[in-house]
Coordinates of C-alpha atoms in Angstrom, one line a residue:
X64 CA 0.0 0.0 0.0
X65 CA 2.8 2.4 0.8
X66 CA 3.9 2.1 -2.9
X67 CA 0.6 3.9 -3.8
X68 CA 1.2 6.9 -1.6
X69 CA 3.0 9.0 -4.3
X70 CA 0.3 8.3 -6.8
X71 CA -2.4 9.1 -4.3
X72 CA -0.6 12.2 -3.3
X73 CA -0.5 13.6 -6.8
X74 CA -4.2 12.7 -7.3
X75 CA -5.1 14.3 -4.0
X76 CA -3.2 17.5 -4.9
X77 CA -5.1 17.8 -8.2
X78 CA -8.4 17.2 -6.4
X79 CA -7.8 19.9 -3.9
X80 CA -6.3 22.3 -6.5
X81 CA -9.6 21.9 -8.6
X82 CA -11.6 23.0 -5.5
X83 CA -9.4 25.8 -4.1
X84 CA -7.4 27.0 -7.1
X85 CA -4.3 27.6 -5.0
X86 CA -1.4 25.3 -5.9
X87 CA 0.6 25.9 -2.7
X88 CA -2.5 25.4 -0.5
X89 CA -3.4 22.3 -2.4
X90 CA 0.1 20.8 -1.9
X91 CA -0.1 21.7 1.8
X92 CA -3.5 20.1 2.3
X93 CA -2.5 17.0 0.4
X94 CA 0.7 16.6 2.5
X95 CA -1.4 17.1 5.7
X96 CA -3.9 14.5 4.6
X97 CA -1.1 12.0 3.7
X98 CA 0.6 12.7 7.1
X99 CA -2.6 12.0 9.0
X100 CA -3.0 8.7 7.1
X101 CA 0.5 7.7 7.8
X102 CA 0.1 8.6 11.5
X103 CA -3.2 6.5 11.7
X104 CA -1.5 3.6 10.1
X105 CA 1.6 3.8 12.4
X106 CA -0.8 3.9 15.4
X107 CA -2.2 0.5 14.3
X108 CA -5.6 1.9 13.2
X109 CA -6.9 -0.2 10.3
X110 CA -8.5 1.9 7.6
X111 CA -10.6 -0.2 5.3
X112 CA -10.5 2.1 2.3
X113 CA -7.4 4.3 2.7
X114 CA -7.8 6.2 -0.6
X115 CA -11.4 7.2 0.2
X116 CA -10.4 8.1 3.8
X117 CA -7.5 10.2 2.4
X118 CA -9.8 12.1 -0.1
X119 CA -12.4 12.7 2.6
X120 CA -9.8 14.0 5.0
X121 CA -8.4 16.3 2.3
X122 CA -11.9 17.6 1.6
X123 CA -12.5 18.3 5.2
X124 CA -9.2 20.1 5.5
X125 CA -10.1 22.2 2.4
X126 CA -13.5 23.1 4.0
X127 CA -11.8 24.1 7.2
X128 CA -9.5 26.5 5.1
X129 CA -12.5 28.0 3.3
X130 CA -14.4 28.5 6.5
X131 CA -11.5 30.1 8.2
X132 CA -11.3 32.7 5.4
X133 CA -15.0 33.6 5.6
X134 CA -15.8 37.0 7.2
X135 CA -16.2 36.7 11.0
X136 CA -19.5 37.5 12.6
X137 CA -19.8 40.8 14.4
X138 CA -18.8 40.8 18.0
X139 CA -21.1 41.9 20.8
X140 CA -19.5 45.4 20.9
X141 CA -20.2 46.0 17.2
X142 CA -23.7 44.7 17.5
X143 CA -24.4 47.1 20.4
X144 CA -23.4 50.0 18.1
X145 CA -25.9 49.1 15.4
X146 CA -29.2 50.9 15.4
X147 CA -32.3 49.1 16.6
X148 CA -34.1 47.7 13.5
X149 CA -37.4 48.9 15.1
X150 CA -36.1 52.4 15.2
X151 CA -35.3 52.7 11.5
X152 CA -38.2 54.5 9.8
X153 CA -39.3 52.9 6.6
X154 CA -41.9 54.4 4.4
X155 CA -44.5 51.7 3.8
X156 CA -45.3 53.3 0.4
X157 CA -41.7 52.8 -0.9
X158 CA -40.8 49.5 -2.4
X159 CA -37.1 48.6 -2.3
X160 CA -36.0 46.5 -5.3
X161 CA -32.7 45.1 -6.6
X162 CA -32.4 48.0 -9.0
X163 CA -33.8 50.9 -7.0
X164 CA -36.8 52.2 -5.2
X165 CA -40.3 53.0 -6.4
X166 CA -43.5 54.0 -4.7
X167 CA -46.1 51.4 -4.3
X168 CA -48.8 53.4 -6.1
X169 CA -46.5 53.9 -9.1
X170 CA -45.9 50.2 -9.3
X171 CA -49.6 49.4 -9.0
X172 CA -50.4 51.9 -11.7
X173 CA -48.0 50.1 -14.1
X174 CA -49.5 46.6 -13.5
X175 CA -52.1 46.8 -16.4
X176 CA -49.4 47.9 -18.8
X177 CA -47.0 45.2 -17.6
X178 CA -49.8 42.5 -17.9
X179 CA -50.3 43.5 -21.6
X180 CA -46.6 42.8 -22.3
X181 CA -46.8 39.3 -20.9
X182 CA -47.7 36.1 -22.9
X183 CA -51.4 35.3 -22.7
X184 CA -50.8 32.2 -20.5
X185 CA -48.9 34.3 -17.9
X186 CA -51.6 37.0 -18.0
X187 CA -54.4 34.4 -17.6
X188 CA -52.6 32.7 -14.7
X189 CA -52.0 36.0 -12.8
X190 CA -55.5 37.3 -13.4
X191 CA -57.0 34.0 -12.2
X192 CA -54.9 34.0 -9.1
X193 CA -54.9 37.6 -8.0
X194 CA -58.2 39.0 -9.4
X195 CA -60.4 36.0 -8.9
X196 CA -58.6 34.3 -6.1
X197 CA -58.3 30.9 -7.9
X198 CA -56.1 28.5 -6.0
X199 CA -53.2 26.7 -7.7
X200 CA -55.1 23.4 -7.1
X201 CA -58.1 24.7 -9.0
X202 CA -55.9 26.2 -11.8
X203 CA -54.3 22.8 -12.2
X204 CA -57.6 21.0 -12.5
X205 CA -59.0 23.6 -14.9
X206 CA -55.9 23.5 -17.1
X207 CA -55.5 19.7 -16.9
X208 CA -52.0 19.9 -15.5
X209 CA -50.4 18.8 -12.2
X210 CA -50.4 21.0 -9.1
X211 CA -46.6 21.4 -9.4
X212 CA -46.9 22.6 -13.0
X213 CA -49.5 25.2 -12.0
X214 CA -47.3 26.5 -9.2
X215 CA -44.3 26.7 -11.6
X216 CA -46.5 28.6 -14.1
X217 CA -47.5 31.1 -11.4
X218 CA -44.0 31.5 -10.2
X219 CA -42.6 32.1 -13.7
X220 CA -45.4 34.6 -14.4
X221 CA -44.6 36.6 -11.2
X222 CA -40.9 36.5 -12.1
X223 CA -41.6 38.0 -15.5
X224 CA -43.7 40.8 -14.0
X225 CA -40.9 41.5 -11.6
X226 CA -38.4 41.6 -14.4
X227 CA -40.5 44.0 -16.4
X228 CA -41.1 46.3 -13.4
X229 CA -37.3 46.3 -12.5
X230 CA -36.5 47.2 -16.1
X231 CA -38.9 50.1 -15.9
X232 CA -37.6 51.3 -12.5
X233 CA -34.0 51.1 -13.9
X234 CA -35.0 53.1 -17.0
X235 CA -36.7 55.7 -14.9
X236 CA -33.6 56.2 -12.7

């Protein structure tokens, strides 16, 4: 088995390099995993599948490295200096989107125009759901489709409305 160590080490290094993109770090992790395997074996621990154990150990070491480089959570002192979320005044009439802000009334005024730009199926789905209160289950049975398919249609129609509205907000900015 010891004759396979150099081959495994090279494979391990490529495996870690593909995940982390840092050659020196990949080499270091591969060496650490190999070292741990050798230590286990010298302690008399029998590892049934040493190559699998080695790759799992390297993966865990790589995860540890990535986690250690993530931003640290704020300490208690920093949290104490943040404003209380309840004290932040938010205008309920202002909608915050990914591309900017718009007033709720402006967005509602644009809905008929946006609906006209949608495909007929999307328009029918949204009108059935929001004007007439038809459930997804009822839409599915009326259209002869599965409940999941009805939910997907509704989701996609809402997503298209959102995209059109965000495009309009961005154009107005």
